[in-house]
Amino acid sequence: MPGKLKAKIVAGRHLPVMDRASDLTDAFVEVKFGNTTFKTDVYPKSLNPQWNSEWFKFEVDDEDLQDEPLQITVLDHDTYSANDAIGKVYIDIDPLLCSEAATVISGWLPIYDTIHGIRGEINVLVKVDLFNDLNRFRQSSCGVKFFCTTSIPRCYRAVMVHGFVEELVVNEDPEYQWIDRIRTPRASNEARQRLIFLMSGELQRKIGLKVLEMGGNAVVGYLQCFDLEGETGLVVRAIGTACTLEKISTLPATATHPSNSSPSKDMKDSPQAAPSTLGCRSTHSSPVHSASSRLSQGFSVSVPTLLFAGMKPRHRSSEAPRARQCRPGFGEEAPGVPLSSGPPTPLRAQTFSSFSPSKSYSRQSSSSDTELSLTPKTGMGSGGSAGKEAGPLKALLRQQTQSALEQREYPFFTLTAFPPGFLLHVGGVVSARSVKLLDRIHNPDEPETRDAWWEEIRQEIKSHAKALGCHAVVGYSESTSICEEVCILSASGTAAILSSRFMQDGSLDTEHRLSRQPLCVFSTGSERVEGDMGSSASLGFEEVVPPGCGFCHIPYDELNIPFPAQLTYCYCCRRYKVPDVLFTTIDLPTEANVTGKGCLIQARLCRTKKKAQGEGNATAISNLLPFLEYELHTQLMNKLKLRGMNALFGLRIQISVGETMLLGLASATGVYLTALPSPGGIQVAGKTPSDITYEQHISNMQKKINDTISKNKELHEINPPEVVEEIIGSPIPEPRQRSRLFRSHSESSDEVSELDLSHGKKDAFVLEIDDTDAVEDIHALLTDSPTPAGFYSCNTEIMPGIQNWTSAIQMFTSVRVFRLNANLTNQGLNKIFSDLCENLLKSLYFKLRSMVPCCLCHLNFTVAIPEDELIQVAVTAVAMSFDKEQSLENGKQSGEKTLIKAITENDEQLQFNLELNAETSSPNPLSSPKGLSEVGSHPSARDRCSSWIEQLKLKAHTIRRGSVKTTSSLEKASPLPEGRSRSLRSNRSYSGSSVAVVKMTPLSFIPGAKIIKYLGIINMFFIRETTSLREEGGVSGFLHTFIAEVFAMVRAHVAALGGNAVVSYSMKECVFMENPNKNQAQCLINVSGDAVIFIQESELESTSVQTQSATTHTSNGGEGT
Amino acid sequence: MSVELDVFVGNTTIMDKEVYQLWLNGYTVNDAVKVRIEGGVMEECEASAEVLLSDTMDQYRTFQMCERLLHHPAKLANQLLFQIPPDRQAMLIERYYAFDDSFVREVLGKKLSKGTKKDLDDVSTKTGITLKSCRRQFDNFKRVFKVVEELKGPLVENIRQHFLLPDQLARDYAAIVFFANNRFETGKKKLQYLTFQDFAFCAGQLINNWTLGAVDNMTEDMDVDLDKEFLQDLKDLKILITDKDLLDQHKSLVCTALRGKTNVFNEMEANFKNLSRGLVNIAAKLINAKDVRDFFIDLVEKFIEPCRSDKWTSIDMNLYLTHYTNSAHILDTFKHHAVWTRYMGVIKSCILKMYHD
């Protein structure tokens, strides 16, 4: 279906002087879309031309509308010689194709030249008329919404989460074409920029098609990457999670946005018609060549988080076999899985009404991955954790979810945060890597091999997840690292068990009504309570799993733990098993019970490698990888323990390959999950206890470590109820009792309880220093300097323990390149690399000191080896100030605890509650407070005695905790009237400046504000080159300007769409190359994010009339110059 | 091993006021780091010298990138490259255009030409202000001068609008421009005791009363030049000293009024003719551009110095000038009242301002 694209060139300003004689410019504009070009008149002798052109109209296919950018070129007219180009503007018109996004692009956009940077601005107006809606989705995927945000966007609710979508397109890199030898750098750069624009447009359209095919209307967690393979080509690939989203009107007055709800409705109607016609569309576009390649070495290692947790002594001795051990062979685990699904308990029958299983098989042709034998295992992994009265139900539910998932090729989700009740259990991190040799394309017709590579890896991931007893992978991401002809492909995610309710059609209608409120809200404290309540109310069976700890409960069978781990009973609910340590790639679930605050934990590693070519090189790299990964994990584990924490979230391991070295950087946010056992300390053990000085040295070290641990605990306010541990450790035969209870429902044997008993008391983690490696490790541990006072850091969306954000945010990007000396040892390299990261962090803290108290959120490190002996580290993050005084809202947790305390103190009431529940055994989620209700509501099959013991324990626990909390909150309550600088706060209503303020943040939300509209995805690619590096201030000056320019262009485009912020912003690529001898440098940057309109919550609170005017004001701000 | 590249870019451009001041003062990065270390910022924020160096370099780079925009402050508000909150923008501009009084005293009234710029290193050594800072200040003067020179309308208002400066700073610039345009001599030894603020006050008086814009702000002419017609008319005042009767009459009127009201009455009476001659001669000569330049030196030599040697107080001075001015109006043969008022009004306030140690 064709559409009409209309563009109007209004004016220019701040143009550069193009005519030296007159110090002026005779500018005109070329507007190009596809193969059609229009020109404006020449506006003579002005640096601020007023073209005020007519509307240029392009009548085009909507497929082209999706693929092509609108290209605006500003030129200087020259009578005698060729016209000189001033610069270009590429406008992605995709946001205009979706009725829910932007309607017009209007505003000042920077004119960009790849050699000179920004050269003035141009004011344009762009609109699109799509011809009627009826068959709008037939020919293309116009209308599918894309979000970079890795959670359900704030003003939508998920009707359904369909699953994984992926696509990649390949082309020759213009930089490596023969013509590049004769054309100017500018022409070459522009060809590249344009090609990438085209390719990402095409990719997005193709992904959109897949989404429509699945019946969705949006892609959430859209992650697009470029692989600059060099000679062999250019790959643009993307992954995302297909969803059906529904807009919720966030404004108090529902009438303000009547148009918003309608499009989603017709989205829901259309998919039926869509798939049939979509199938016949040829998606292979002609200029795209497929890159052939040959696989040299396949390597993959999965390190499911807990892997090394249990191996304490001697773990240095044999690394290689251990590394192998960490691959959970999926073939082995299959027979061991017990079929534990018992008959459904009649008592819980009423919960069945919430889903209708019959419909779940309606769509989705099952894609067969038979070689992996994904036989639908009923009750897979439910052995231990589901061995309760609710077990069978859960097993059944799980079975259902699983079958829904198994119909998908890849049960992957790029989401990192989930609607309440969606994420049931988390298994651990799964990852796979593969080393490939890139090869020149000999036969352009040869079928695509890149797809096959990724397929391999995804299968690997899938099987790892299965080994962990999980049917899904969440927080999934993919990345590559390329050096010459070697390419490392990596994928990682978190194995998990998900609730079926967002994946089945059946539950749609009932869910629809019930979960209306909870979904929109899981941002700030007060809302979250509401969300939790809503979700537990809507789902009868959800109460079985307490929201605060449910996700920690192991999904795998405790008899067949896929890796050595110590299991204990959950420290929150005391009924399910939890691991001692939990690693994940997702964000901390908002409902999770956390003690204290979190912090950024990084493992850094550098390994030298011999220079080699071709297959030899690939083999060498594959051989090094497992060691690298093993050591990164050891480092992470050590650092986690050093901080007295027991879980990692947002784990991201990046491995970068260079000619002579490999770099590994693992970043994550450590937290203390209340549900998990307290981590033991780190014990240093010497191997040769002969020397006294040596012993002394060791004890010194031990003391240092212990000091650090206690200091860290204090810093992060980790004061877990230690008393509880004593109770567990005390030889009350109670755990045994519990396990006996279990046995009646599951196949668990005494082994389980033994396991539990033996690890009831936490052992210390022993570090042996018998070789230099270990010494190095300890040094690495201790060199991490603590964050300065007033600062916190994390790489996740939210910082546990901090809620009362102010609206002051500061997004930033920092890049450092470090030159190494030749001939460094591994240790030397490690130290340098570690120092580099540490110093960078220190610099950031210093820079942002005016925002204290503040937290650096979403600290995203990217490492690269741009050339031999160079290490590049790029960081993008946001600093957010918060109020030190504990607000009422923040008191949610402590408030909840005092509530529990109050109730537990009142024994009579407790008993009554208990009896009531025992008799009716019906959940009473609204009246019973959380934490208590979980225990209180299911004592049915348990004998009274044991539940009483349980109760008493819990009581002791909560009282203890309650008192601890009170004191700590008292401490905090002491006001700290610091003169905080609030100058960074953007002042939205100031006069005198015509430039609208655009906030940027890598997070999916803006503190103190409500996102009321998503305007579309921002995905921009820029190249900048210079042949006068010294004149532009050297490499730093060059890159500084370029990054500032990229920010400026992102802001300008967002403002032109009518937005006032970019959320989920990320800089996905920053490739910097220099040649100081030639005075040249080149840099490529790729950024993405979601353009949004937000309004301050304070404004929102005022009357709806005002909010409405605020909204219109904001959009006007963008439109008006 | 070295850091090859090190940049930090914030969505909101981060600018440290302290570093900005160091940059404006013309410190090198290393000197700035030293100053910051001495300032104790390191202990305050648990930072190392390395961190400080990196931060300083980064800030310096940012300022250098901004400098281009600061030359046209209006551009700072609608440029897209740096997102700077308006209050920060105002701070940047104000500080960039701020100047050292000791520097401005050196170049006040000098032609803002290349030649003067070449001599800035002497000024630098004399004042202890870095050459870089001197150059910035000098270039600011020159830039403002160039823009305002061709503009119509009130001088102060023009400067404020074009350079977005706060009122006081705009007035100071107006004074600088006015002095540069009229090339008033301010460097003579006898004038050394006068501060820039003294001159700026006088300039304000002159601009407000003696320029063409002062009488008729609708005319096309500018505030920077003195009203030629007025200067012509000033010659008529000579009658006050050339006409013997008038001079005696004037003296007796003033002396009658002053008698008993001051301790230095005798000196006043004795010096009256001299002083009156001095002031009227200055008025009569102002038509010559050369004598305009010497306006302040003349005031000091012909009037202030004799009074000072007679130990007049400021109150005496005020009293004397008030009666001196008013008495002229009573003289029956004296016709040029308007010109006299316009002239003496300025002279009186200038002298009062300049009459100090």
CSV table of N, CA, C and O in Angstrom, one decimal, chain A residues 570-634:
chain,number,residue,atom,x,y,z
A,570,CYS,N,14.9,-21.6,51.6
A,570,CYS,CA,14.8,-20.1,51.4
A,570,CYS,C,14.7,-19.4,52.7
A,570,CYS,O,13.9,-19.8,53.6
A,571,TYR,N,15.4,-18.3,52.9
A,571,TYR,CA,15.5,-17.6,54.1
A,571,TYR,C,14.3,-16.7,54.3
A,571,TYR,O,14.1,-16.1,55.3
A,572,CYS,N,13.5,-16.6,53.3
A,572,CYS,CA,12.2,-15.8,53.4
A,572,CYS,C,11.1,-16.7,53.8
A,572,CYS,O,10.4,-16.5,54.8
A,573,CYS,N,10.8,-17.7,52.9
A,573,CYS,CA,9.6,-18.5,53.1
A,573,CYS,C,9.9,-19.8,53.8
A,573,CYS,O,9.0,-20.4,54.3
A,574,ARG,N,11.1,-20.2,53.8
A,574,ARG,CA,11.6,-21.4,54.5
A,574,ARG,C,11.0,-22.7,53.9
A,574,ARG,O,10.9,-23.7,54.6
A,575,ARG,N,10.5,-22.6,52.8
A,575,ARG,CA,9.8,-23.8,52.3
A,575,ARG,C,10.4,-24.4,51.0
A,575,ARG,O,10.3,-25.5,50.7
A,576,TYR,N,11.1,-23.5,50.3
A,576,TYR,CA,11.7,-24.0,49.0
A,576,TYR,C,13.2,-23.9,49.1
A,576,TYR,O,13.7,-23.1,49.9
A,577,LYS,N,13.8,-24.7,48.2
A,577,LYS,CA,15.2,-24.6,48.2
A,577,LYS,C,15.7,-23.4,47.4
A,577,LYS,O,15.2,-23.1,46.4
A,578,VAL,N,16.8,-22.9,47.9
A,578,VAL,CA,17.5,-21.8,47.1
A,578,VAL,C,19.0,-22.2,47.0
A,578,VAL,O,19.5,-22.9,47.9
A,579,PRO,N,19.6,-21.7,46.0
A,579,PRO,CA,21.1,-21.9,45.9
A,579,PRO,C,21.8,-20.9,46.9
A,579,PRO,O,21.1,-20.0,47.4
A,580,ASP,N,23.1,-21.1,47.1
A,580,ASP,CA,23.8,-20.2,47.9
A,580,ASP,C,24.2,-18.9,47.2
A,580,ASP,O,24.4,-17.9,47.8
A,581,VAL,N,24.3,-19.0,45.9
A,581,VAL,CA,24.6,-17.8,45.1
A,581,VAL,C,23.8,-17.8,43.9
A,581,VAL,O,23.5,-18.9,43.3
A,582,LEU,N,23.4,-16.7,43.4
A,582,LEU,CA,22.6,-16.6,42.2
A,582,LEU,C,23.2,-15.6,41.3
A,582,LEU,O,23.4,-14.4,41.6
A,583,PHE,N,23.5,-16.0,40.0
A,583,PHE,CA,23.9,-15.1,39.0
A,583,PHE,C,22.9,-14.9,37.9
A,583,PHE,O,22.3,-16.0,37.5
A,584,THR,N,22.6,-13.7,37.5
A,584,THR,CA,21.6,-13.6,36.5
A,584,THR,C,22.0,-12.4,35.5
A,584,THR,O,22.8,-11.6,35.9
A,585,THR,N,21.4,-12.4,34.4
A,585,THR,CA,21.6,-11.3,33.4
A,585,THR,C,20.5,-10.3,33.4
A,585,THR,O,20.5,-9.3,32.7
A,586,ILE,N,19.5,-10.6,34.3
A,586,ILE,CA,18.3,-9.7,34.3
A,586,ILE,C,18.4,-8.6,35.3
A,586,ILE,O,19.4,-8.6,36.1
A,587,ASP,N,17.5,-7.7,35.3
A,587,ASP,CA,17.4,-6.7,36.4
A,587,ASP,C,16.9,-7.3,37.6
A,587,ASP,O,16.1,-8.3,37.6
A,588,LEU,N,17.2,-6.7,38.7
A,588,LEU,CA,16.6,-7.2,40.0
A,588,LEU,C,15.1,-7.0,40.0
A,588,LEU,O,14.6,-5.9,39.7
A,589,PRO,N,14.4,-8.1,40.2
A,589,PRO,CA,12.9,-8.0,40.2
A,589,PRO,C,12.5,-7.0,41.2
A,589,PRO,O,13.0,-6.9,42.3
A,590,THR,N,11.5,-6.1,40.9
A,590,THR,CA,11.2,-5.0,41.8
A,590,THR,C,10.7,-5.5,43.1
A,590,THR,O,10.8,-4.9,44.1
A,591,GLU,N,10.1,-6.7,43.1
A,591,GLU,CA,9.4,-7.2,44.3
A,591,GLU,C,10.4,-8.0,45.2
A,591,GLU,O,10.1,-8.4,46.3
A,592,ALA,N,11.7,-8.1,44.7
A,592,ALA,CA,12.6,-9.0,45.4
A,592,ALA,C,12.9,-8.4,46.8
A,592,ALA,O,13.0,-7.2,47.0
A,593,ASN,N,13.1,-9.3,47.8
A,593,ASN,CA,13.5,-8.8,49.1
A,593,ASN,C,15.0,-8.7,49.1
A,593,ASN,O,15.7,-9.7,48.9
A,594,VAL,N,15.4,-7.5,49.4
A,594,VAL,CA,16.9,-7.3,49.4
A,594,VAL,C,17.3,-6.7,50.7
A,594,VAL,O,16.6,-5.8,51.2
A,595,THR,N,18.4,-7.1,51.2
A,595,THR,CA,19.0,-6.5,52.4
A,595,THR,C,20.1,-5.5,51.9
A,595,THR,O,21.0,-5.9,51.2
A,596,GLY,N,20.0,-4.3,52.4
A,596,GLY,CA,21.0,-3.3,52.1
A,596,GLY,C,20.9,-2.8,50.7
A,596,GLY,O,19.9,-2.9,50.0
A,597,LYS,N,22.1,-2.3,50.3
A,597,LYS,CA,22.1,-1.7,48.9
A,597,LYS,C,23.0,-2.6,48.0
A,597,LYS,O,23.7,-3.5,48.5
A,598,GLY,N,23.0,-2.3,46.8
A,598,GLY,CA,23.8,-3.1,45.8
A,598,GLY,C,25.0,-2.3,45.4
A,598,GLY,O,25.2,-1.2,45.9
A,599,CYS,N,25.9,-3.0,44.6
A,599,CYS,CA,27.0,-2.2,44.1
A,599,CYS,C,27.5,-2.9,42.9
A,599,CYS,O,27.3,-4.1,42.6
A,600,LEU,N,28.2,-2.1,42.1
A,600,LEU,CA,28.8,-2.6,40.8
A,600,LEU,C,30.0,-3.6,41.2
A,600,LEU,O,30.8,-3.2,42.0
A,601,ILE,N,30.0,-4.7,40.5
A,601,ILE,CA,31.1,-5.6,40.7
A,601,ILE,C,31.7,-6.0,39.3
A,601,ILE,O,30.9,-6.3,38.4
A,602,GLN,N,33.0,-5.8,39.2
A,602,GLN,CA,33.6,-6.1,37.9
A,602,GLN,C,34.7,-7.1,38.1
A,602,GLN,O,35.5,-7.0,39.0
A,603,ALA,N,34.7,-8.0,37.1
A,603,ALA,CA,35.9,-8.9,37.0
A,603,ALA,C,36.6,-8.5,35.7
A,603,ALA,O,36.0,-8.3,34.7
A,604,ARG,N,37.9,-8.3,35.8
A,604,ARG,CA,38.6,-7.8,34.6
A,604,ARG,C,39.8,-8.8,34.4
A,604,ARG,O,40.5,-9.1,35.3
A,605,LEU,N,40.0,-9.1,33.2
A,605,LEU,CA,41.1,-10.0,32.9
A,605,LEU,C,41.7,-9.7,31.5
A,605,LEU,O,41.0,-9.3,30.6
A,606,CYS,N,43.0,-9.9,31.5
A,606,CYS,CA,43.7,-9.7,30.2
A,606,CYS,C,44.6,-10.9,30.0
A,606,CYS,O,45.3,-11.3,30.9
A,607,ARG,N,44.6,-11.5,28.9
A,607,ARG,CA,45.5,-12.6,28.6
A,607,ARG,C,46.2,-12.4,27.3
A,607,ARG,O,45.6,-12.1,26.3
A,608,THR,N,47.5,-12.7,27.3
A,608,THR,CA,48.3,-12.5,26.1
A,608,THR,C,48.1,-13.7,25.2
A,608,THR,O,47.7,-14.8,25.7
A,609,LYS,N,48.3,-13.5,24.0
A,609,LYS,CA,48.1,-14.6,23.0
A,609,LYS,C,49.1,-14.4,21.9
A,609,LYS,O,49.6,-13.3,21.7
A,610,LYS,N,49.6,-15.5,21.4
A,610,LYS,CA,50.6,-15.4,20.3
A,610,LYS,C,49.9,-14.9,19.0
A,610,LYS,O,48.8,-15.2,18.8
A,611,LYS,N,50.7,-14.1,18.3
A,611,LYS,CA,50.2,-13.7,17.0
A,611,LYS,C,50.1,-14.9,16.1
A,611,LYS,O,51.0,-15.7,16.0
A,612,ALA,N,49.0,-15.0,15.5
A,612,ALA,CA,48.8,-16.2,14.5
A,612,ALA,C,47.9,-15.8,13.4
A,612,ALA,O,47.2,-14.7,13.5
A,613,GLN,N,47.8,-16.7,12.5
A,613,GLN,CA,46.9,-16.4,11.3
A,613,GLN,C,45.9,-17.5,11.2
A,613,GLN,O,46.1,-18.6,11.6
A,614,GLY,N,44.8,-17.1,10.6
A,614,GLY,CA,43.8,-18.1,10.2
A,614,GLY,C,43.4,-19.1,11.2
A,614,GLY,O,43.1,-18.7,12.4
A,615,GLU,N,43.4,-20.4,10.8
A,615,GLU,CA,42.8,-21.4,11.7
A,615,GLU,C,43.6,-21.5,13.0
A,615,GLU,O,43.0,-21.8,14.1
A,616,GLY,N,44.9,-21.4,12.9
A,616,GLY,CA,45.7,-21.5,14.0
A,616,GLY,C,45.3,-20.5,15.1
A,616,GLY,O,45.2,-20.8,16.3
A,617,ASN,N,45.1,-19.3,14.6
A,617,ASN,CA,44.7,-18.2,15.5
A,617,ASN,C,43.3,-18.5,16.2
A,617,ASN,O,43.2,-18.4,17.4
A,618,ALA,N,42.4,-19.0,15.4
A,618,ALA,CA,41.1,-19.4,15.9
A,618,ALA,C,41.2,-20.4,16.9
A,618,ALA,O,40.5,-20.4,18.0
A,619,THR,N,42.0,-21.4,16.7
A,619,THR,CA,42.2,-22.5,17.6
A,619,THR,C,42.8,-22.0,18.9
A,619,THR,O,42.3,-22.3,20.0
A,620,ALA,N,43.8,-21.1,18.8
A,620,ALA,CA,44.4,-20.6,20.0
A,620,ALA,C,43.4,-19.8,20.8
A,620,ALA,O,43.4,-20.0,22.0
A,621,ILE,N,42.6,-19.1,20.2
A,621,ILE,CA,41.6,-18.3,20.9
A,621,ILE,C,40.6,-19.2,21.6
A,621,ILE,O,40.3,-19.1,22.7
A,622,SER,N,40.1,-20.3,20.8
A,622,SER,CA,39.2,-21.2,21.4
A,622,SER,C,39.8,-21.9,22.6
A,622,SER,O,39.1,-22.1,23.6
A,623,ASN,N,41.0,-22.1,22.6
A,623,ASN,CA,41.7,-22.8,23.7
A,623,ASN,C,41.8,-21.9,24.9
A,623,ASN,O,41.7,-22.3,26.1
A,624,LEU,N,41.9,-20.6,24.7
A,624,LEU,CA,42.1,-19.7,25.8
A,624,LEU,C,40.8,-19.3,26.4
A,624,LEU,O,40.7,-19.0,27.6
A,625,LEU,N,39.7,-19.3,25.6
A,625,LEU,CA,38.4,-18.9,26.1
A,625,LEU,C,37.9,-19.5,27.4
A,625,LEU,O,37.5,-18.8,28.3
A,626,PRO,N,38.0,-20.8,27.5
A,626,PRO,CA,37.4,-21.4,28.8
A,626,PRO,C,38.2,-21.0,30.0
A,626,PRO,O,37.6,-20.7,31.0
A,627,PHE,N,39.5,-20.8,29.9
A,627,PHE,CA,40.3,-20.3,31.0
A,627,PHE,C,39.9,-18.9,31.4
A,627,PHE,O,39.7,-18.6,32.6
A,628,LEU,N,39.7,-18.1,30.4
A,628,LEU,CA,39.3,-16.8,30.6
A,628,LEU,C,38.0,-16.7,31.3
A,628,LEU,O,37.8,-16.0,32.3
A,629,GLU,N,37.1,-17.5,30.8
A,629,GLU,CA,35.8,-17.4,31.4
A,629,GLU,C,35.8,-18.0,32.8
A,629,GLU,O,35.1,-17.4,33.7
A,630,TYR,N,36.5,-19.0,33.0
A,630,TYR,CA,36.6,-19.6,34.4
A,630,TYR,C,37.2,-18.6,35.3
A,630,TYR,O,36.6,-18.4,36.4
A,631,GLU,N,38.2,-17.9,34.9
A,631,GLU,CA,38.8,-16.9,35.8
A,631,GLU,C,38.0,-15.7,36.1
A,631,GLU,O,38.0,-15.2,37.2
A,632,LEU,N,37.2,-15.3,35.1
A,632,LEU,CA,36.3,-14.2,35.3
A,632,LEU,C,35.3,-14.6,36.3
A,632,LEU,O,35.0,-13.8,37.2
A,633,HIS,N,34.8,-15.8,36.3
A,633,HIS,CA,33.8,-16.2,37.2
A,633,HIS,C,34.4,-16.3,38.6
A,633,HIS,O,33.7,-16.0,39.6
A,634,THR,N,35.6,-16.8,38.7
A,634,THR,CA,36.2,-16.9,40.0
A,634,THR,C,36.4,-15.5,40.6
A,634,THR,O,36.1,-15.3,41.8
